[in-house]
């Protein structure tokens, strides 16, 4: 059983990679339908929904696995060294604060999208989109700051 558990991640990786490859090839060579958007004809690949749904599945798996591993690591750290566990809790609270502040910075006003007549660009979804952008900007800035800070720290040390 132990040998199988060691092989499971590799098997899973290759299965997901093969499925992604097949879906990507279908998207690019599976044909297209002509649709009319705001008086202009556009080609929409037939397998667009399949590709988007597969992307959602992969993103969901990444989030689920990341959260599970993080929680397990947090519990191990907290049991071994409670002081480090508290520091980890503060980092988690900081990330939650970034999301909450980003939510309140977002606007619920309607986003004007050419050719789109649905209702998913107003209210909650507009504010959610803004939140996602602000979080991405904040995390990218934090990553760059950490990168340059660690370079400067290593040079001074």
Coordinates of N, CA, C and O in Angstrom, one line a residue:
X1 N 0.8 -1.2 0.0 CA 0.0 0.0 0.0 C 0.9 1.3 0.0 O 0.5 2.2 -0.6
X2 N 2.0 1.2 0.7 CA 2.9 2.4 0.8 C 3.4 2.7 -0.6 O 3.6 3.9 -0.9
X3 N 3.8 1.7 -1.4 CA 4.3 2.0 -2.7 C 3.2 2.7 -3.6 O 3.6 3.6 -4.4
X4 N 2.0 2.2 -3.5 CA 0.9 2.8 -4.2 C 0.7 4.3 -3.8 O 0.5 5.1 -4.7
X5 N 0.8 4.6 -2.5 CA 0.6 6.0 -2.1 C 1.7 6.9 -2.6 O 1.5 8.0 -2.8
X6 N 2.9 6.3 -2.8 CA 4.0 7.1 -3.4 C 3.8 7.3 -4.9 O 4.2 8.3 -5.4
X7 N 3.2 6.4 -5.5 CA 2.9 6.5 -7.0 C 1.7 7.3 -7.3 O 1.5 7.9 -8.4
X8 N 0.7 7.4 -6.4 CA -0.5 8.1 -6.6 C -0.4 9.6 -7.1 O -1.0 10.0 -8.1
X9 N 0.5 10.4 -6.5 CA 0.7 11.8 -7.0 C 1.2 11.8 -8.5 O 0.7 12.6 -9.3
X10 N 2.1 10.9 -8.8 CA 2.6 10.9 -10.2 C 1.5 10.4 -11.1 O 1.4 11.0 -12.2
X11 N 0.8 9.4 -10.8 CA -0.3 8.9 -11.6 C -1.4 10.0 -11.8 O -1.8 10.3 -12.9
X12 N -1.7 10.7 -10.7 CA -2.7 11.8 -10.8 C -2.2 12.9 -11.7 O -3.0 13.5 -12.5
X13 N -1.0 13.3 -11.5 CA -0.4 14.3 -12.3 C -0.5 14.0 -13.8 O -0.9 14.8 -14.6
X14 N -0.1 12.8 -14.2 CA -0.1 12.4 -15.6 C -1.6 12.3 -16.2 O -1.8 12.7 -17.3
X15 N -2.5 11.8 -15.3 CA -3.9 11.8 -15.8 C -4.4 13.2 -16.0 O -5.1 13.4 -17.0
X16 N -4.2 14.1 -15.1 CA -4.7 15.5 -15.2 C -4.0 16.1 -16.4 O -4.6 16.9 -17.2
X17 N -2.7 15.9 -16.6 CA -2.0 16.4 -17.7 C -2.5 15.9 -19.1 O -2.8 16.7 -20.0
X18 N -2.8 14.6 -19.1 CA -3.4 14.0 -20.4 C -4.8 14.6 -20.7 O -5.1 15.0 -21.8
X19 N -5.6 14.7 -19.6 CA -6.9 15.3 -19.8 C -6.8 16.7 -20.3 O -7.6 17.2 -21.2
X20 N -5.9 17.5 -19.7 CA -5.7 18.9 -20.1 C -5.3 19.0 -21.5 O -5.7 19.9 -22.3
X21 N -4.4 18.1 -21.9 CA -3.8 18.2 -23.3 C -4.9 17.8 -24.3 O -5.1 18.6 -25.3
X22 N -5.8 16.8 -24.0 CA -6.9 16.5 -24.9 C -7.9 17.6 -25.0 O -8.3 18.0 -26.1
X23 N -8.2 18.2 -23.9 CA -9.2 19.3 -23.9 C -8.6 20.5 -24.6 O -9.3 21.2 -25.4
X24 N -7.4 20.8 -24.4 CA -6.7 22.0 -25.1 C -6.7 21.7 -26.6 O -7.0 22.6 -27.4
X25 N -6.4 20.5 -27.0 CA -6.4 20.2 -28.5 C -7.8 20.3 -29.0 O -8.0 20.9 -30.1
X26 N -8.8 19.8 -28.3 CA -10.2 19.9 -28.8 C -10.5 21.4 -28.9 O -11.2 21.8 -29.9
X27 N -10.1 22.2 -28.0 CA -10.4 23.6 -28.1 C -9.9 24.3 -29.3 O -10.6 25.0 -30.0
X28 N -8.6 24.0 -29.7 CA -8.0 24.6 -30.8 C -8.4 24.0 -32.1 O -8.4 24.7 -33.2
X29 N -8.7 22.7 -32.2 CA -8.9 22.1 -33.5 C -10.4 21.5 -33.6 O -10.7 20.9 -34.6
X30 N -11.2 21.8 -32.6 CA -12.5 21.2 -32.6 C -13.6 22.0 -33.4 O -14.8 21.7 -33.3
X31 N -13.2 23.0 -34.1 CA -14.1 23.8 -34.9 C -14.7 24.9 -34.1 O -14.3 25.1 -33.0
X32 N -15.5 25.7 -34.8 CA -16.0 26.9 -34.2 C -17.4 27.2 -34.8 O -17.8 26.8 -35.8
X33 N -18.1 28.0 -34.0 CA -19.4 28.6 -34.4 C -19.3 30.1 -34.6 O -18.6 30.7 -33.8
X34 N -20.0 30.6 -35.6 CA -20.0 32.0 -35.8 C -21.1 32.6 -34.9 O -22.3 32.2 -35.0
X35 N -20.8 33.6 -34.1 CA -21.8 34.3 -33.3 C -21.7 35.8 -33.6 O -20.7 36.3 -34.0
X36 N -22.9 36.4 -33.4 CA -23.0 37.9 -33.6 C -22.9 38.6 -32.3 O -23.8 38.4 -31.4
X37 N -21.9 39.5 -32.1 CA -21.8 40.3 -30.9 C -21.7 41.7 -31.4 O -20.8 42.2 -32.0
X38 N -22.8 42.5 -31.0 CA -22.8 43.9 -31.3 C -22.6 44.2 -32.8 O -21.9 45.1 -33.2
X39 N -23.2 43.4 -33.6 CA -23.1 43.6 -35.1 C -21.9 43.1 -35.7 O -21.7 43.3 -36.9
X40 N -21.0 42.5 -35.0 CA -19.8 41.9 -35.5 C -19.8 40.4 -35.3 O -20.2 39.9 -34.3
X41 N -19.4 39.7 -36.4 CA -19.3 38.3 -36.3 C -18.0 37.8 -35.7 O -16.9 38.3 -36.1
X42 N -18.1 36.9 -34.8 CA -16.9 36.4 -34.1 C -17.0 34.8 -34.2 O -18.0 34.2 -34.2
X43 N -15.8 34.2 -34.2 CA -15.7 32.8 -34.2 C -15.6 32.3 -32.7 O -14.6 32.8 -32.0
X44 N -16.5 31.5 -32.3 CA -16.4 30.9 -30.9 C -16.1 29.4 -31.0 O -16.8 28.7 -31.6
X45 N -14.9 29.0 -30.5 CA -14.6 27.6 -30.5 C -15.7 26.7 -29.9 O -16.3 27.1 -28.9
X46 N -16.0 25.6 -30.4 CA -17.1 24.7 -30.0 C -16.8 24.2 -28.5 O -17.8 24.2 -27.7
X47 N -15.6 24.0 -28.2 CA -15.3 23.4 -26.9 C -14.9 24.5 -25.8 O -14.1 24.2 -24.9
X48 N -15.3 25.7 -26.0 CA -15.0 26.8 -25.0 C -15.5 26.4 -23.6 O -14.8 26.6 -22.7
X49 N -16.8 26.0 -23.5 CA -17.3 25.7 -22.2 C -16.6 24.5 -21.6 O -16.4 24.6 -20.4
X50 N -16.2 23.5 -22.3 CA -15.5 22.4 -21.8 C -14.1 22.9 -21.2 O -13.8 22.5 -20.1
X51 N -13.4 23.7 -22.0 CA -12.2 24.2 -21.5 C -12.3 25.1 -20.2 O -11.6 25.0 -19.3
X52 N -13.3 25.9 -20.2 CA -13.6 26.8 -19.0 C -13.9 25.9 -17.8 O -13.4 26.1 -16.7
X53 N -14.8 25.0 -18.0 CA -15.2 24.1 -16.9 C -14.0 23.3 -16.4 O -13.9 23.1 -15.2
X54 N -13.2 22.8 -17.3 CA -12.0 22.0 -16.9 C -11.0 23.0 -16.1 O -10.4 22.5 -15.1
X55 N -10.9 24.2 -16.5 CA -10.1 25.2 -15.8 C -10.6 25.4 -14.4 O -9.9 25.4 -13.4
X56 N -12.0 25.5 -14.3 CA -12.6 25.6 -12.9 C -12.3 24.4 -12.0 O -12.0 24.6 -10.9
X57 N -12.4 23.2 -12.6 CA -12.1 22.0 -11.9 C -10.6 22.0 -11.4 O -10.4 21.7 -10.2
X58 N -9.7 22.4 -12.3 CA -8.3 22.4 -11.9 C -8.0 23.4 -10.8 O -7.3 23.2 -9.8
X59 N -8.6 24.6 -11.0 CA -8.4 25.7 -9.9 C -9.0 25.2 -8.6 O -8.4 25.5 -7.5
X60 N -10.2 24.6 -8.6 CA -10.8 24.1 -7.4 C -9.9 23.0 -6.7 O -9.8 23.1 -5.5
X61 N -9.4 22.1 -7.5 CA -8.5 21.1 -7.0 C -7.2 21.8 -6.3 O -6.8 21.4 -5.2
X62 N -6.7 22.8 -7.0 CA -5.5 23.5 -6.4 C -5.9 24.1 -5.1 O -5.1 24.0 -4.1
X63 N -7.0 24.8 -5.1 CA -7.4 25.5 -3.8 C -7.6 24.5 -2.7 O -7.2 24.6 -1.6
X64 N -8.4 23.4 -3.0 CA -8.7 22.4 -2.0 C -7.4 21.7 -1.5 O -7.3 21.6 -0.3
X65 N -6.5 21.3 -2.4 CA -5.3 20.7 -1.9 C -4.4 21.6 -1.1 O -3.9 21.2 -0.1
X66 N -4.3 22.8 -1.6 CA -3.5 23.8 -0.9 C -4.0 24.1 0.5 O -3.3 24.1 1.5
X67 N -5.3 24.2 0.6 CA -5.9 24.5 1.9 C -5.7 23.3 2.8 O -5.4 23.4 4.0
X68 N -5.9 22.1 2.3 CA -5.8 20.9 3.1 C -4.3 20.7 3.6 O -4.1 20.5 4.8
X69 N -3.4 20.9 2.7 CA -2.0 20.8 3.1 C -1.6 21.9 4.1 O -0.9 21.7 5.1
X70 N -2.1 23.1 3.9 CA -1.8 24.2 4.8 C -2.4 24.0 6.2 O -1.7 24.2 7.2
X71 N -3.6 23.5 6.3 CA -4.2 23.2 7.6 C -3.4 22.1 8.3 O -3.2 22.2 9.5
X72 N -3.1 21.0 7.6 CA -2.3 19.9 8.2 C -1.0 20.4 8.7 O -0.5 20.1 9.8
X73 N -0.3 21.3 7.9 CA 1.0 21.8 8.3 C 0.9 22.7 9.5 O 1.7 22.7 10.4
X74 N -0.2 23.5 9.5 CA -0.5 24.4 10.6 C -0.7 23.6 11.9 O -0.1 24.0 13.0
X75 N -1.4 22.6 11.8 CA -1.7 21.7 13.0 C -0.4 21.1 13.5 O -0.1 21.1 14.7
X76 N 0.4 20.6 12.6 CA 1.7 20.0 13.0 C 2.6 21.1 13.7 O 3.2 20.8 14.7
X77 N 2.7 22.2 13.1 CA 3.5 23.3 13.6 C 3.0 23.7 15.0 O 3.8 23.9 15.9
X78 N 1.7 23.9 15.1 CA 1.1 24.3 16.4 C 1.4 23.3 17.5 O 1.7 23.7 18.6
X79 N 1.3 22.0 17.2 CA 1.6 21.0 18.2 C 3.0 21.0 18.6 O 3.4 20.9 19.7
X80 N 3.9 21.1 17.6 CA 5.4 21.1 17.8 C 5.9 22.3 18.5 O 6.7 22.3 19.4
X81 N 5.4 23.5 18.1 CA 5.9 24.8 18.6 C 4.7 25.8 18.6 O 4.5 26.4 17.5
X82 N 4.0 26.0 19.7 CA 2.9 26.9 19.7 C 3.2 28.3 19.3 O 2.4 29.0 18.7
X83 N 4.4 28.8 19.6 CA 4.8 30.2 19.2 C 4.7 30.3 17.7 O 4.2 31.3 17.2
X84 N 5.3 29.4 17.0 CA 5.3 29.4 15.5 C 3.8 29.3 15.0 O 3.5 29.9 14.0
X85 N 3.0 28.5 15.7 CA 1.6 28.4 15.3 C 0.9 29.7 15.4 O 0.0 30.0 14.6
X86 N 1.2 30.5 16.5 CA 0.5 31.8 16.6 C 1.0 32.8 15.5 O 0.2 33.5 14.9
X87 N 2.3 32.7 15.1 CA 2.8 33.5 14.0 C 2.1 33.2 12.7 O 1.7 34.0 12.0
X88 N 1.9 31.9 12.5 CA 1.1 31.4 11.3 C -0.3 31.9 11.4 O -0.8 32.3 10.3
X89 N -0.9 31.9 12.5 CA -2.3 32.5 12.7 C -2.3 33.9 12.3 O -3.3 34.4 11.6
X90 N -1.3 34.7 12.7 CA -1.3 36.1 12.3 C -1.2 36.3 10.8 O -1.8 37.2 10.3
X91 N -0.4 35.4 10.1 CA -0.3 35.5 8.7 C -1.6 35.2 8.0 O -2.0 35.9 7.1
X92 N -2.3 34.2 8.5 CA -3.6 33.9 8.0 C -4.6 35.1 8.2 O -5.3 35.4 7.3
X93 N -4.5 35.7 9.4 CA -5.4 36.8 9.6 C -5.1 38.0 8.7 O -6.0 38.7 8.3
X94 N -3.8 38.2 8.4 CA -3.4 39.2 7.5 C -4.0 39.0 6.1 O -4.5 39.9 5.4
X95 N -3.9 37.7 5.6 CA -4.5 37.4 4.3 C -6.0 37.6 4.3 O -6.5 38.2 3.3
X96 N -6.7 37.2 5.4 CA -8.1 37.5 5.5 C -8.4 39.0 5.5 O -9.3 39.5 4.8
X97 N -7.6 39.8 6.1 CA -7.7 41.2 6.2 C -7.6 41.8 4.8 O -8.3 42.7 4.4
X98 N -6.6 41.3 4.0 CA -6.4 41.7 2.6 C -7.7 41.5 1.8 O -8.1 42.4 1.1
X99 N -8.3 40.3 2.0 CA -9.5 40.0 1.2 C -10.7 40.9 1.7 O -11.4 41.5 0.8
X100 N -10.8 41.2 3.0 CA -11.9 42.0 3.5 C -11.7 43.4 3.0 O -12.7 44.1 2.5
X101 N -10.5 44.0 3.2 CA -10.3 45.4 2.7 C -10.5 45.5 1.2 O -11.1 46.5 0.8
X102 N -10.1 44.5 0.5 CA -10.2 44.5 -1.0 C -11.7 44.5 -1.4 O -12.2 45.1 -2.3
X103 N -12.5 43.7 -0.6 CA -13.9 43.7 -0.8 C -14.6 45.1 -0.7 O -15.4 45.5 -1.5
X104 N -14.2 45.8 0.4 CA -14.8 47.1 0.6 C -14.3 48.1 -0.3 O -14.9 49.2 -0.5
X105 N -13.1 47.9 -0.9 CA -12.6 48.9 -1.9 C -13.3 48.7 -3.2 O -13.3 49.6 -4.1
X106 N -13.9 47.5 -3.5 CA -14.6 47.2 -4.7 C -15.8 48.0 -4.9 O -16.5 48.4 -3.9
X107 N -16.2 48.2 -6.1 CA -17.5 48.9 -6.4 C -18.5 48.0 -7.0 O -18.2 47.1 -7.8
X108 N -19.8 48.3 -6.6 CA -20.9 47.5 -7.0 C -21.6 48.1 -8.2 O -22.6 47.6 -8.7
X109 N -21.0 49.1 -8.8 CA -21.6 49.8 -10.0 C -21.5 48.9 -11.2 O -20.6 48.0 -11.3
X110 N -22.3 49.1 -12.1 CA -22.4 48.3 -13.3 C -21.1 48.5 -14.2 O -20.6 49.6 -14.4
X111 N -20.6 47.3 -14.6 CA -19.4 47.4 -15.5 C -19.9 47.3 -16.9 O -20.6 46.4 -17.3
X112 N -19.6 48.3 -17.8 CA -20.1 48.3 -19.1 C -19.2 47.4 -20.0 O -18.0 47.7 -20.2
X113 N -19.7 46.3 -20.5 CA -19.0 45.4 -21.4 C -19.7 45.4 -22.7 O -20.9 45.1 -22.8
X114 N -18.9 45.7 -23.8 CA -19.5 45.7 -25.1 C -20.1 44.4 -25.5 O -19.4 43.4 -25.4
X115 N -21.3 44.3 -25.9 CA -21.9 43.1 -26.4 C -22.5 42.2 -25.3 O -23.1 41.2 -25.5
X116 N -22.3 42.6 -24.0 CA -22.8 41.8 -22.9 C -24.1 42.4 -22.3 O -24.1 43.6 -22.0
X117 N -25.1 41.6 -22.2 CA -26.4 42.1 -21.8 C -26.9 41.4 -20.5 O -28.1 41.5 -20.2
X118 N -26.1 40.6 -19.9 CA -26.5 39.8 -18.7 C -26.5 40.7 -17.5 O -26.3 41.9 -17.5
X119 N -26.7 40.0 -16.3 CA -26.7 40.7 -15.1 C -25.6 40.4 -14.2 O -25.5 40.8 -13.0
X120 N -24.6 39.7 -14.7 CA -23.4 39.3 -13.8 C -22.4 40.4 -13.7 O -21.3 40.1 -13.2
X121 N -22.6 41.6 -14.2 CA -21.6 42.6 -14.2 C -22.1 43.8 -13.3 O -21.6 44.9 -13.4
X122 N -23.1 43.5 -12.4 CA -23.6 44.5 -11.4 C -23.6 43.9 -10.0 O -23.5 42.7 -9.8
X123 N -23.7 44.8 -9.1 CA -23.8 44.4 -7.7 C -22.7 43.5 -7.2 O -21.5 43.9 -7.3
X124 N -23.1 42.4 -6.6 CA -22.1 41.5 -5.9 C -21.0 41.1 -6.9 O -19.8 41.1 -6.5
X125 N -21.3 40.7 -8.1 CA -20.3 40.2 -9.0 C -19.3 41.2 -9.5 O -18.2 41.0 -9.7
X126 N -19.8 42.5 -9.6 CA -18.9 43.6 -10.0 C -18.0 43.8 -8.8 O -16.8 44.0 -9.0
X127 N -18.5 43.8 -7.6 CA -17.7 44.0 -6.4 C -16.7 42.9 -6.2 O -15.5 43.1 -5.8
X128 N -17.1 41.7 -6.5 CA -16.3 40.5 -6.4 C -15.1 40.6 -7.4 O -14.0 40.3 -7.0
X129 N -15.4 41.0 -8.6 CA -14.4 41.2 -9.6 C -13.3 42.2 -9.2 O -12.1 42.0 -9.3
X130 N -13.8 43.3 -8.6 CA -12.9 44.3 -8.1 C -12.0 43.8 -7.0 O -10.8 44.0 -6.9
X131 N -12.7 43.0 -6.1 CA -11.9 42.4 -5.0 C -10.8 41.5 -5.5 O -9.7 41.6 -5.0
X132 N -11.1 40.7 -6.5 CA -10.1 39.8 -7.0 C -8.9 40.5 -7.6 O -7.8 40.2 -7.4
X133 N -9.2 41.6 -8.3 CA -8.2 42.4 -8.9 C -7.3 43.1 -7.8 O -6.1 43.1 -7.9
X134 N -8.0 43.7 -6.8 CA -7.2 44.3 -5.7 C -6.3 43.3 -4.9 O -5.2 43.6 -4.6
X135 N -6.9 42.1 -4.7 CA -6.1 41.0 -4.0 C -4.9 40.6 -4.9 O -3.8 40.5 -4.4
X136 N -5.1 40.5 -6.2 CA -4.0 40.1 -7.1 C -3.0 41.2 -7.1 O -1.8 40.9 -7.0
X137 N -3.4 42.5 -7.2 CA -2.4 43.5 -7.1 C -1.6 43.5 -5.8 O -0.4 43.7 -5.8
X138 N -2.3 43.4 -4.7 CA -1.7 43.4 -3.4 C -0.7 42.3 -3.2 O 0.4 42.5 -2.8
X139 N -1.1 41.1 -3.6 CA -0.2 39.9 -3.5 C 1.0 40.0 -4.4 O 2.1 39.6 -4.1
X140 N 0.8 40.5 -5.6 CA 1.9 40.7 -6.6 C 2.9 41.7 -6.0 O 4.1 41.5 -6.0
X141 N 2.4 42.8 -5.4 CA 3.2 43.8 -4.8 C 4.0 43.2 -3.6 O 5.2 43.5 -3.5
X142 N 3.3 42.5 -2.8 CA 3.9 41.8 -1.7 C 5.0 40.8 -2.1 O 6.1 40.7 -1.5
X143 N 4.8 40.1 -3.2 CA 5.8 39.2 -3.7 C 7.0 39.9 -4.2 O 8.1 39.5 -3.9
X144 N 6.8 41.0 -4.9 CA 8.0 41.8 -5.4 C 8.7 42.4 -4.2 O 9.9 42.4 -4.2
X145 N 8.0 42.9 -3.2 CA 8.6 43.5 -2.0 C 9.4 42.4 -1.3 O 10.6 42.7 -0.9
X146 N 8.9 41.3 -1.1 CA 9.6 40.2 -0.5 C 10.8 39.8 -1.3 O 11.9 39.5 -0.7
X147 N 10.7 39.7 -2.6 CA 11.8 39.3 -3.4 C 13.0 40.3 -3.3 O 14.1 40.0 -3.0
X148 N 12.7 41.6 -3.5 CA 13.7 42.6 -3.4 C 14.2 42.8 -1.9 O 15.4 43.0 -1.7
X149 N 13.3 42.6 -1.0 CA 13.8 42.7 0.4 C 14.7 41.6 0.8 O 15.7 41.8 1.5
X150 N 14.4 40.4 0.3 CA 15.3 39.2 0.6 C 16.7 39.4 -0.1 O 17.7 39.0 0.4
X151 N 16.7 40.0 -1.3 CA 17.9 40.2 -2.0 C 18.8 41.2 -1.3 O 20.0 41.0 -1.1
X152 N 18.1 42.3 -0.8 CA 18.9 43.3 -0.1 C 19.4 42.8 1.3 O 20.5 43.0 1.6
X153 N 18.5 42.0 1.9 CA 18.9 41.4 3.2 C 20.1 40.4 3.0 O 21.0 40.4 3.8
X154 N 20.1 39.6 2.0 CA 21.2 38.7 1.7 C 22.5 39.4 1.4 O 23.6 39.0 1.7
X155 N 22.4 40.6 0.7 CA 23.6 41.3 0.4 C 24.2 42.0 1.6 O 25.4 42.1 1.7
X156 N 23.3 42.4 2.5 CA 23.8 43.1 3.7 C 24.3 42.1 4.8 O 25.1 42.5 5.6
X157 N 23.9 40.9 4.7 CA 24.3 39.9 5.7 C 25.6 39.4 5.5 O 26.5 39.4 4.9

